[in-house]
XYZ file of C-alpha atoms in Angstrom:
653
model
C 102.979 102.914 119.977
C 103.751 99.521 118.376
C 102.877 98.144 114.943
C 103.100 94.555 113.758
C 103.437 94.348 109.983
C 102.725 91.169 107.982
C 103.952 88.792 110.692
C 103.875 85.048 109.998
C 104.923 82.085 112.102
C 105.106 78.327 111.547
C 105.861 75.455 113.913
C 106.755 72.017 112.554
C 105.416 72.947 109.148
C 102.079 74.120 110.551
C 101.149 77.762 110.016
C 99.987 79.390 113.245
C 99.182 82.704 111.573
C 100.171 84.652 108.490
C 100.251 88.306 107.357
C 99.318 89.644 110.797
C 99.178 93.439 110.845
C 98.114 95.101 114.090
C 98.555 98.535 115.614
C 98.418 98.908 119.393
C 98.092 102.444 120.708
C 98.774 103.997 124.071
C 96.002 103.112 126.494
C 94.638 100.259 124.340
C 93.195 97.280 126.193
C 93.517 94.317 123.851
C 92.352 90.718 124.277
C 93.890 87.943 122.189
C 91.252 85.249 121.723
C 91.027 81.976 119.859
C 91.159 78.231 120.481
C 94.026 76.649 122.414
C 97.034 76.211 120.147
C 96.005 78.998 117.763
C 99.153 81.005 118.529
C 98.083 83.587 121.132
C 101.030 82.963 123.461
C 103.391 82.768 120.480
C 102.270 86.188 119.258
C 102.883 87.630 122.736
C 106.395 86.159 122.783
C 107.102 87.658 119.353
C 106.020 91.097 120.614
C 108.415 90.899 123.602
C 111.244 89.455 121.497
C 111.392 85.944 122.977
C 110.506 84.375 119.605
C 111.404 85.645 116.138
C 108.677 85.769 113.482
C 109.317 83.962 110.191
C 108.318 87.048 108.200
C 107.257 90.613 108.909
C 108.493 93.512 111.010
C 107.727 95.193 114.317
C 107.926 98.977 114.545
C 107.772 100.715 117.890
C 108.898 103.801 119.744
C 112.403 103.586 121.217
C 110.838 104.644 124.519
C 108.628 101.554 124.641
C 109.159 99.026 127.403
C 107.413 95.650 127.595
C 106.526 93.485 130.589
C 105.430 89.879 129.981
C 103.729 87.355 132.269
C 103.889 83.795 130.844
C 101.328 81.148 131.763
C 103.766 79.288 134.010
C 107.442 78.561 134.637
C 108.157 81.447 137.036
C 110.123 80.701 140.195
C 111.747 83.117 142.661
C 114.242 82.083 145.347
C 116.913 83.443 147.648
C 115.202 86.640 148.823
C 112.338 87.668 151.040
C 109.100 88.594 149.313
C 109.701 92.309 149.900
C 113.318 92.113 148.703
C 112.359 90.221 145.544
C 109.675 92.712 144.548
C 111.958 95.644 145.442
C 114.472 94.469 142.799
C 112.222 96.277 140.337
C 113.551 99.517 141.818
C 117.243 98.584 141.756
C 118.141 101.750 139.805
C 116.276 103.915 142.311
C 117.858 102.005 145.194
C 121.298 102.568 143.659
C 120.564 106.284 143.405
C 119.452 106.395 147.023
C 122.667 104.630 148.066
C 124.649 107.130 145.990
C 122.833 110.020 147.701
C 123.877 108.625 151.078
C 127.478 108.539 149.842
C 127.205 112.121 148.564
C 125.879 113.354 151.906
C 128.817 111.652 153.625
C 131.332 113.158 151.176
C 129.807 116.616 151.573
C 130.001 116.315 155.333
C 133.721 115.438 155.157
C 134.457 118.306 152.760
C 132.603 120.930 154.781
C 134.265 119.744 157.981
C 137.605 120.124 156.204
C 136.923 123.783 155.475
C 136.431 123.545 151.709
C 132.849 124.772 151.568
C 133.251 126.660 148.286
C 135.345 124.135 146.357
C 134.364 123.020 142.801
C 134.208 119.469 144.140
C 131.346 120.429 146.447
C 129.542 122.167 143.575
C 129.782 118.997 141.474
C 128.499 116.850 144.336
C 125.585 119.209 144.957
C 124.702 119.147 141.253
C 124.853 115.322 141.228
C 122.713 115.217 144.365
C 120.111 117.471 142.751
C 119.913 115.270 139.652
C 119.553 112.148 141.778
C 116.788 113.739 143.852
C 114.988 114.872 140.694
C 115.146 111.357 139.196
C 113.882 109.759 142.399
C 111.040 112.263 142.705
C 110.131 111.784 139.031
C 109.752 108.027 139.639
C 107.993 108.553 142.976
C 110.970 106.834 144.557
C 110.320 108.074 148.058
C 107.098 106.054 148.192
C 108.610 102.720 147.101
C 107.685 100.846 150.263
C 104.097 102.102 150.165
C 103.775 101.212 146.466
C 105.148 97.700 147.026
C 102.738 97.070 149.884
C 99.770 98.453 147.921
C 100.391 96.010 145.060
C 101.254 92.991 147.201
C 98.288 93.444 149.553
C 95.967 93.945 146.573
C 97.162 90.610 145.157
C 96.384 88.818 148.415
C 99.688 88.869 150.306
C 99.707 89.922 153.962
C 102.058 91.925 156.184
C 103.452 88.704 157.640
C 104.330 87.460 154.136
C 106.753 90.318 153.458
C 109.621 88.740 155.408
C 108.998 85.177 154.185
C 111.484 83.846 151.639
C 110.065 83.445 148.151
C 111.105 79.755 148.200
C 108.218 79.138 150.608
C 105.514 80.206 148.135
C 103.703 77.744 145.865
C 103.468 78.041 142.081
C 100.327 80.195 142.068
C 101.831 82.629 144.578
C 105.094 82.682 142.575
C 103.075 83.943 139.601
C 101.481 86.607 141.822
C 104.960 87.785 142.811
C 105.756 88.179 139.115
C 102.496 90.070 138.506
C 103.407 92.429 141.368
C 106.844 93.089 139.872
C 105.360 93.797 136.441
C 102.792 96.229 137.833
C 105.510 98.069 139.770
C 107.735 98.238 136.671
C 104.911 100.066 134.836
C 106.017 99.088 131.306
C 104.426 100.969 128.428
C 103.066 97.633 127.135
C 101.919 95.047 129.670
C 101.324 91.533 128.309
C 99.550 89.064 130.613
C 99.027 85.442 129.536
C 96.210 83.910 131.609
C 96.787 86.036 134.758
C 93.404 85.059 136.217
C 94.491 81.402 136.606
C 96.547 82.365 139.643
C 94.061 84.612 141.467
C 91.082 84.194 143.771
C 87.975 86.326 143.253
C 89.050 89.073 145.697
C 92.488 89.601 144.135
C 90.992 89.193 140.644
C 88.596 92.078 141.251
C 91.460 94.168 142.641
C 93.613 93.505 139.547
C 90.666 94.296 137.297
C 90.206 97.695 138.979
C 93.946 98.401 138.922
C 94.292 97.644 135.209
C 91.323 99.847 134.345
C 93.403 102.896 135.299
C 96.770 101.565 134.062
C 98.549 104.236 132.006
C 100.135 101.979 129.392
C 98.700 99.523 126.881
C 97.548 96.108 128.139
C 97.419 92.910 126.060
C 95.593 89.990 127.662
C 95.010 86.311 127.078
C 92.234 85.099 129.349
C 89.257 82.738 129.246
C 87.494 84.797 131.930
C 84.866 86.573 129.820
C 83.779 88.947 132.588
C 87.381 89.987 133.240
C 87.709 90.806 129.533
C 84.316 92.521 129.390
C 85.314 94.887 132.187
C 88.715 95.717 130.708
C 89.220 95.488 126.966
C 88.225 97.786 124.098
C 89.692 95.745 121.258
C 89.605 92.033 120.416
C 92.160 90.289 118.197
C 90.972 86.823 117.204
C 93.444 84.209 115.960
C 91.725 81.273 114.264
C 92.756 78.881 111.492
C 95.860 80.973 110.762
C 93.892 84.180 110.225
C 93.722 87.251 112.428
C 90.546 89.340 112.690
C 90.176 92.533 114.701
C 86.994 93.648 116.464
C 86.208 96.873 118.284
C 84.536 96.726 121.675
C 84.577 94.435 124.684
C 84.189 90.654 124.755
C 80.374 90.634 124.669
C 80.410 92.952 121.661
C 82.941 90.646 119.984
C 80.654 87.623 120.482
C 77.755 89.440 118.772
C 79.929 90.674 115.899
C 81.513 87.245 115.469
C 78.127 85.518 115.294
C 77.079 87.895 112.527
C 80.389 87.442 110.699
C 80.188 83.642 111.026
C 76.706 83.707 109.483
C 78.009 85.745 106.545
C 80.988 83.419 106.079
C 78.710 80.375 106.297
C 76.424 81.812 103.620
C 79.380 82.668 101.378
C 80.881 79.208 101.979
C 77.675 77.434 100.977
C 77.307 79.591 97.848
C 80.924 78.908 96.885
C 80.512 75.161 97.426
C 77.450 75.180 95.150
C 79.453 77.067 92.520
C 82.368 74.625 92.800
C 80.008 71.669 92.514
C 78.203 73.194 89.516
C 81.510 74.074 87.801
C 82.843 70.594 88.495
C 79.798 68.989 86.892
C 80.200 71.217 83.798
C 83.903 70.332 83.474
C 83.213 66.631 83.937
C 80.433 66.670 81.380
C 82.252 68.602 78.618
C 85.923 67.809 79.324
C 86.287 65.909 76.029
C 83.938 68.074 73.961
C 86.154 69.997 71.484
C 83.449 72.573 70.845
C 83.426 73.565 74.516
C 87.180 73.204 75.165
C 87.663 76.949 75.738
C 84.751 77.068 78.140
C 86.120 74.100 80.064
C 89.587 75.698 80.261
C 88.023 78.958 81.431
C 86.128 77.189 84.207
C 89.273 75.283 85.242
C 91.206 78.549 85.542
C 88.336 80.020 87.548
C 88.604 77.137 90.029
C 92.399 77.434 90.230
C 92.250 81.161 91.000
C 89.359 80.847 93.422
C 90.264 81.591 97.039
C 88.573 78.840 98.998
C 86.480 80.059 101.904
C 87.194 78.191 105.127
C 84.403 77.736 107.626
C 85.057 77.188 111.296
C 83.693 73.994 112.800
C 80.349 74.725 114.434
C 80.470 73.066 117.851
C 77.722 75.035 119.582
C 75.592 71.928 119.912
C 78.338 69.760 121.437
C 77.427 68.546 124.881
C 77.615 65.391 126.930
C 75.285 63.600 129.301
C 76.432 62.550 132.740
C 76.151 58.803 133.412
C 73.113 57.826 135.444
C 73.452 57.507 139.208
C 70.978 56.871 142.064
C 69.102 59.708 143.759
C 70.643 60.768 147.071
C 68.873 61.333 150.357
C 67.871 64.839 151.415
C 71.225 65.376 153.130
C 74.236 64.871 150.862
C 77.054 65.648 153.297
C 77.515 66.747 156.906
C 80.650 67.901 158.710
C 80.270 68.204 162.483
C 82.760 70.029 164.746
C 85.583 69.236 162.395
C 89.182 70.303 163.151
C 92.053 70.114 160.695
C 95.697 71.001 161.361
C 99.046 70.677 159.666
C 101.451 70.473 162.566
C 101.019 73.636 164.641
C 99.016 75.345 161.874
C 95.267 74.983 162.490
C 93.334 75.343 159.242
C 89.820 74.703 160.676
C 88.581 74.341 164.227
C 85.138 73.000 165.158
C 83.526 73.836 161.790
C 80.133 72.358 160.931
C 78.268 72.479 157.627
C 75.564 70.635 155.711
C 75.059 70.145 151.983
C 71.549 69.216 150.830
C 70.308 67.485 147.692
C 70.128 69.993 144.843
C 72.732 72.352 146.335
C 74.967 73.925 143.693
C 77.704 75.537 145.758
C 80.644 77.826 144.954
C 83.406 77.519 147.552
C 85.131 80.908 147.688
C 87.860 82.498 149.763
C 91.306 83.998 149.338
C 94.127 81.712 148.226
C 95.597 79.964 151.244
C 92.353 80.046 153.220
C 91.987 76.260 152.949
C 89.489 75.828 150.094
C 91.300 72.860 148.511
C 91.819 71.275 151.926
C 88.108 71.573 152.716
C 87.191 70.155 149.287
C 89.449 67.135 149.893
C 87.915 66.585 153.332
C 84.392 66.702 151.873
C 85.522 64.329 149.088
C 86.884 61.951 151.727
C 90.499 62.033 150.504
C 91.988 64.187 153.301
C 92.330 63.032 156.928
C 91.449 65.320 159.836
C 92.120 65.366 163.567
C 88.700 65.747 165.179
C 85.032 65.836 164.244
C 82.704 63.896 161.990
C 82.454 63.417 158.204
C 79.014 61.978 157.280
C 78.067 61.295 153.640
C 74.311 61.003 153.095
C 72.277 58.066 151.797
C 73.262 56.781 148.325
C 75.879 59.526 147.880
C 78.429 58.786 145.145
C 81.237 61.352 145.053
C 83.368 62.210 142.034
C 86.241 64.614 142.702
C 88.410 66.661 140.348
C 91.612 67.948 141.971
C 94.214 70.259 140.463
C 96.828 67.471 140.696
C 94.622 64.631 139.409
C 96.719 64.430 136.250
C 99.529 62.865 138.296
C 97.397 59.778 138.996
C 96.975 58.768 135.337
C 98.963 55.917 133.797
C 101.575 57.590 131.533
C 101.752 54.558 129.208
C 98.059 54.593 128.283
C 96.738 56.597 125.376
C 94.207 59.380 125.785
C 91.420 57.112 124.516
C 92.471 54.187 126.745
C 92.496 56.485 129.782
C 88.840 57.440 129.415
C 87.885 53.921 128.324
C 89.126 52.483 131.633
C 86.949 55.008 133.496
C 83.830 54.096 131.479
C 84.328 50.658 129.880
C 80.632 50.369 129.001
C 80.552 53.677 127.098
C 80.506 53.507 123.312
C 83.600 54.638 121.368
C 81.497 57.426 119.840
C 80.554 58.770 123.274
C 84.184 58.635 124.412
C 85.370 60.465 121.271
C 82.624 63.073 121.714
C 83.639 63.627 125.336
C 87.296 63.975 124.370
C 86.352 66.396 121.604
C 84.643 68.595 124.195
C 87.995 68.915 125.928
C 90.097 69.609 122.821
C 91.238 66.073 121.941
C 90.350 65.402 118.326
C 91.613 63.265 115.452
C 94.861 61.440 116.159
C 95.267 63.287 119.476
C 93.257 60.506 121.147
C 96.043 58.016 120.380
C 98.778 60.028 122.092
C 100.231 58.465 125.259
C 99.606 60.418 128.458
C 103.371 60.774 128.960
C 103.731 63.214 126.024
C 100.856 65.499 127.022
C 101.439 68.994 128.403
C 100.298 69.892 131.909
C 97.178 71.582 130.572
C 96.319 68.618 128.332
C 96.702 66.199 131.250
C 94.416 68.366 133.362
C 91.736 68.403 130.629
C 92.015 64.630 130.220
C 91.675 64.115 133.981
C 88.518 66.260 133.940
C 87.035 64.289 131.023
C 87.779 60.989 132.786
C 86.225 62.207 136.038
C 82.995 63.246 134.294
C 82.540 59.753 132.829
C 82.358 58.133 136.275
C 78.772 57.780 137.635
C 78.233 60.185 140.558
C 75.511 62.301 142.142
C 77.807 64.671 144.081
C 80.557 66.358 142.052
C 83.449 68.289 143.590
C 85.643 70.464 141.343
C 88.829 72.301 142.284
C 89.499 74.932 139.577
C 88.094 72.917 136.639
C 88.309 75.729 134.045
C 91.986 76.709 134.365
C 93.070 74.848 131.224
C 89.845 75.022 129.197
C 89.317 77.263 126.199
C 86.129 79.325 125.933
C 84.156 76.679 124.018
C 85.133 73.794 126.325
C 84.148 75.920 129.294
C 80.738 76.571 127.738
C 80.275 72.839 127.088
C 81.078 72.012 130.729
C 78.864 74.829 131.976
C 75.929 73.771 129.789
C 76.219 70.150 130.904
C 76.395 71.098 134.602
C 73.207 73.132 134.174
C 71.489 69.873 133.175
C 73.056 67.843 135.999
C 70.367 66.637 138.435
C 72.672 65.961 141.394
C 74.613 68.304 143.672
C 78.024 69.847 143.216
C 80.618 72.045 144.886
C 82.996 74.121 142.746
C 86.143 76.047 143.646
C 86.655 78.637 140.921
C 87.472 82.309 140.449
C 85.684 82.449 137.071
C 82.602 84.539 137.837
C 80.802 84.130 134.502
C 81.302 80.369 134.646
C 79.808 80.220 138.157
C 76.882 82.643 137.862
C 74.381 80.413 135.974
C 75.394 77.323 137.971
C 75.293 78.376 141.614
C 72.473 78.656 144.146
C 74.667 78.946 147.278
C 78.041 80.437 148.123
C 80.230 78.930 150.836
C 82.816 81.512 151.927
C 85.902 80.450 153.831
C 87.750 82.991 155.981
C 90.014 82.643 159.030
C 89.036 79.006 159.461
C 85.301 79.735 159.495
C 82.704 78.774 156.902
C 79.718 80.995 156.123
C 76.914 79.880 153.786
C 75.098 82.483 151.651
C 72.003 81.681 149.554
C 71.883 83.039 146.012
C 74.206 83.407 143.028
C 77.827 84.496 143.009
C 76.733 87.978 141.882
C 74.329 88.133 144.834
C 77.185 87.245 147.166
C 79.622 89.781 145.651
C 77.007 92.546 145.885
C 76.235 91.618 149.499
C 79.926 91.443 150.443
C 80.658 94.862 148.922
C 77.671 96.383 150.702
C 78.775 94.879 154.027
C 82.290 96.266 153.526
C 80.913 99.729 152.738
C 78.540 99.661 155.706
C 81.335 98.498 158.005
C 83.538 101.359 156.862
C 80.770 103.924 157.337
C 79.984 102.562 160.809
C 83.629 102.924 161.850
C 83.826 106.451 160.506
C 80.614 107.476 162.242
C 81.810 105.945 165.490
C 84.998 107.994 165.280
C 83.060 111.199 164.790
C 80.247 110.758 167.317
C 79.441 114.269 168.636
C 79.793 115.142 172.289
C 76.415 115.706 173.930
C 77.934 118.295 176.310
C 78.106 120.741 173.442
C 74.799 119.903 171.772
C 73.839 123.455 170.846
C 77.299 124.288 169.581
C 77.350 121.117 167.562
C 73.948 121.863 166.002
C 75.184 125.287 164.945
C 78.382 123.825 163.564
C 76.401 121.119 161.778
C 74.246 123.758 160.082
C 77.342 125.686 159.023
C 78.923 122.489 157.739
C 75.806 121.638 155.719
C 75.926 125.058 154.112
C 79.623 124.736 153.360
C 79.087 121.182 152.124
C 76.326 122.379 149.772
C 78.546 125.218 148.525
C 81.396 122.844 147.700
C 79.238 120.071 146.261
C 76.937 122.105 144.016
C 79.406 122.798 141.176
C 80.633 119.200 141.301
C 77.117 117.792 141.216
C 76.178 120.131 138.360
C 79.247 118.992 136.439
C 78.404 115.364 137.199
C 74.835 115.833 135.935
C 76.146 117.367 132.722
C 78.543 114.457 132.197
C 75.757 111.952 132.878
C 73.664 113.570 130.139
C 76.617 113.339 127.739
C 77.215 109.709 128.752
C 73.566 108.909 128.085
C 73.779 110.448 124.602
C 77.051 108.695 123.790
C 75.782 105.335 125.071
C 72.658 105.788 122.981
C 74.706 106.456 119.861
C 77.034 103.543 120.634
C 73.991 101.307 120.969
C 72.660 102.507 117.608
C 75.995 101.741 115.938
C 76.210 98.282 117.492
C 72.639 97.627 116.393
C 73.739 98.546 112.880
C 76.629 96.067 113.200
C 74.019 93.363 113.792
C 72.137 94.242 110.578
C 73.361 92.273 107.566
C 72.367 95.133 105.223
C 75.033 97.306 106.865
C 77.762 95.196 105.273
C 76.482 95.791 101.749
C 78.215 99.206 101.755
C 81.915 98.785 102.578
C 82.523 102.535 102.976
C 79.551 102.861 105.301
C 80.716 100.041 107.587
C 84.232 101.538 107.667
C 82.791 104.881 108.751
C 80.679 103.120 111.364
C 83.769 101.461 112.834
C 85.588 104.818 112.919
C 82.623 106.468 114.647
C 82.290 103.519 117.053
C 85.963 103.928 118.059
C 85.450 107.658 118.507
C 82.307 107.224 120.632
C 83.959 104.468 122.706
C 86.952 106.754 123.332
C 84.619 109.624 124.232
C 82.726 107.361 126.635
C 85.963 106.287 128.295
C 86.927 109.944 128.834
C 83.452 110.712 130.168
C 83.546 107.712 132.526
C 86.982 108.836 133.756
C 85.667 112.356 134.353
C 82.610 110.975 136.155
C 84.769 108.765 138.381
C 87.080 111.691 139.157
C 84.186 113.977 140.107
C 82.510 111.208 142.102
C 85.765 110.701 143.967
C 85.963 114.406 144.809
C 82.371 114.368 146.014
C 83.080 111.322 148.177
C 86.161 112.979 149.702
C 84.231 116.140 150.518
C 81.335 114.180 152.027
C 83.740 112.136 154.185
C 85.385 115.349 155.334
C 82.072 116.654 156.711
C 80.778 113.354 158.153
């Protein structure tokens, strides 16, 4: 489908990557991973032609089309939401307008008595071609397709007629995602799409992309999103590109094994270099050993030095000490909040207790950030009561906190003012956790990017003593390792916290309650985020079944007739379901075998002895790809059969 051959790229004399060769096939789901600044976004821009590589070539089919979502910088204006998204179908719309003109021309010609003229024949032929093109592109269902995508991404019916100028930055990016999905390019490139979505729309996008017909290339720090989607990982690190087969979890296991092997080889090479250096130093001026010395020198010159990635798995930070709170950390009583005529909350009440670790969830626009600001004490409200508990010290991270930092201070000075008693080593360690290392700490805030400012604001906030932390999307600008560092430190935090985030894997080990915000009401659920998502899905399914059963409640006036019909329906239902269930059982057996073999191969990947035979490991990778592809086909078949079974069952409910 598309092949990258020996691509290299430098910026300001620094090599981002070199000799990159990658093949992306139809239906591939690829994740680009690596630390911030490694070149993931640059590689995407090279693929879509926005940046030219320094060396190398790109070969692709002339039928390929590419759709690219950047991290930011998208703004739509001048049209309604529906009109803006419909611009994707401008060619189809033009054809439909032309068809209207043709119908009008045909009407005039036939009324003029020239029914058999060549002109009419040409118009009819043109009309047929236009109809065929529109049907081929499913053009008669444009409105339904637009609504399906927009509603899946969290827009509502009332949004369709709003002008795009009214939507905030995150919603602007959703508009762009909708347009890309409707374009259906053969290669879809999405750079951090999850930053702009809430959990509901994130799960919808995840499901949609699983059945997307083209290839998908993703940059995302949401490990669960990647786990559920990708089958290939391309890692960019220290200028090198390494490919892995499997999802994100499989990549982590393979990378750990590879890092161990590299570490061992690195240590052996360093010992050899040290030993060779001692020999050269000892006999450099010994004429009898001159040839040996020269030989060793040439060996060192030709040696390809093994580079080892910095091991930062043990990096963590300790929160500054703060007093223990009372049993109740925060209470809101009968609180009402409005912006003009728009009422966000009315008479809501909630309580947060000591030890609560809460995820605040809800669709974008439901008021999560507003509620977080009210709890933090930075947002006024019209009615009700805001009662912090005894000894409560709040520290709040907002998405726009970066704007409050002094642009003339350096990175190091910014955190020093937040924690003047902290040692320079602690401050440097904290900054390192959030990707500020070396001379980066001496940069003034004014030259930092938006993401860098956000990370600095988060680091500064965490240095302030507090026993109740409030975070509004803290992980949006963190790489995978920084996110792990923050997650690990929060697990050790003895106070309480409330987090707004759509990152499920980040939240799962941290949360013991979920606060869900919908239509101005707050509902508190005990348990993890996974517990909540399972419960919410079950409630949705049960609600749907209840509605369907209510629609089809049998009339008691025809009880005997209904019993007879029910028996006939059961027989017919059994007749239709049996071959499908048999086929499903067969597929499940095949899935079990394939999963077993896949597990055996991945177990072999984890065995260092496997890598002693290069041909063997190559064959294993080939077989792993084949089994993974077979499993995907089997899963697709299972889903298709399950869908048919569900349709038949619904028909006879």
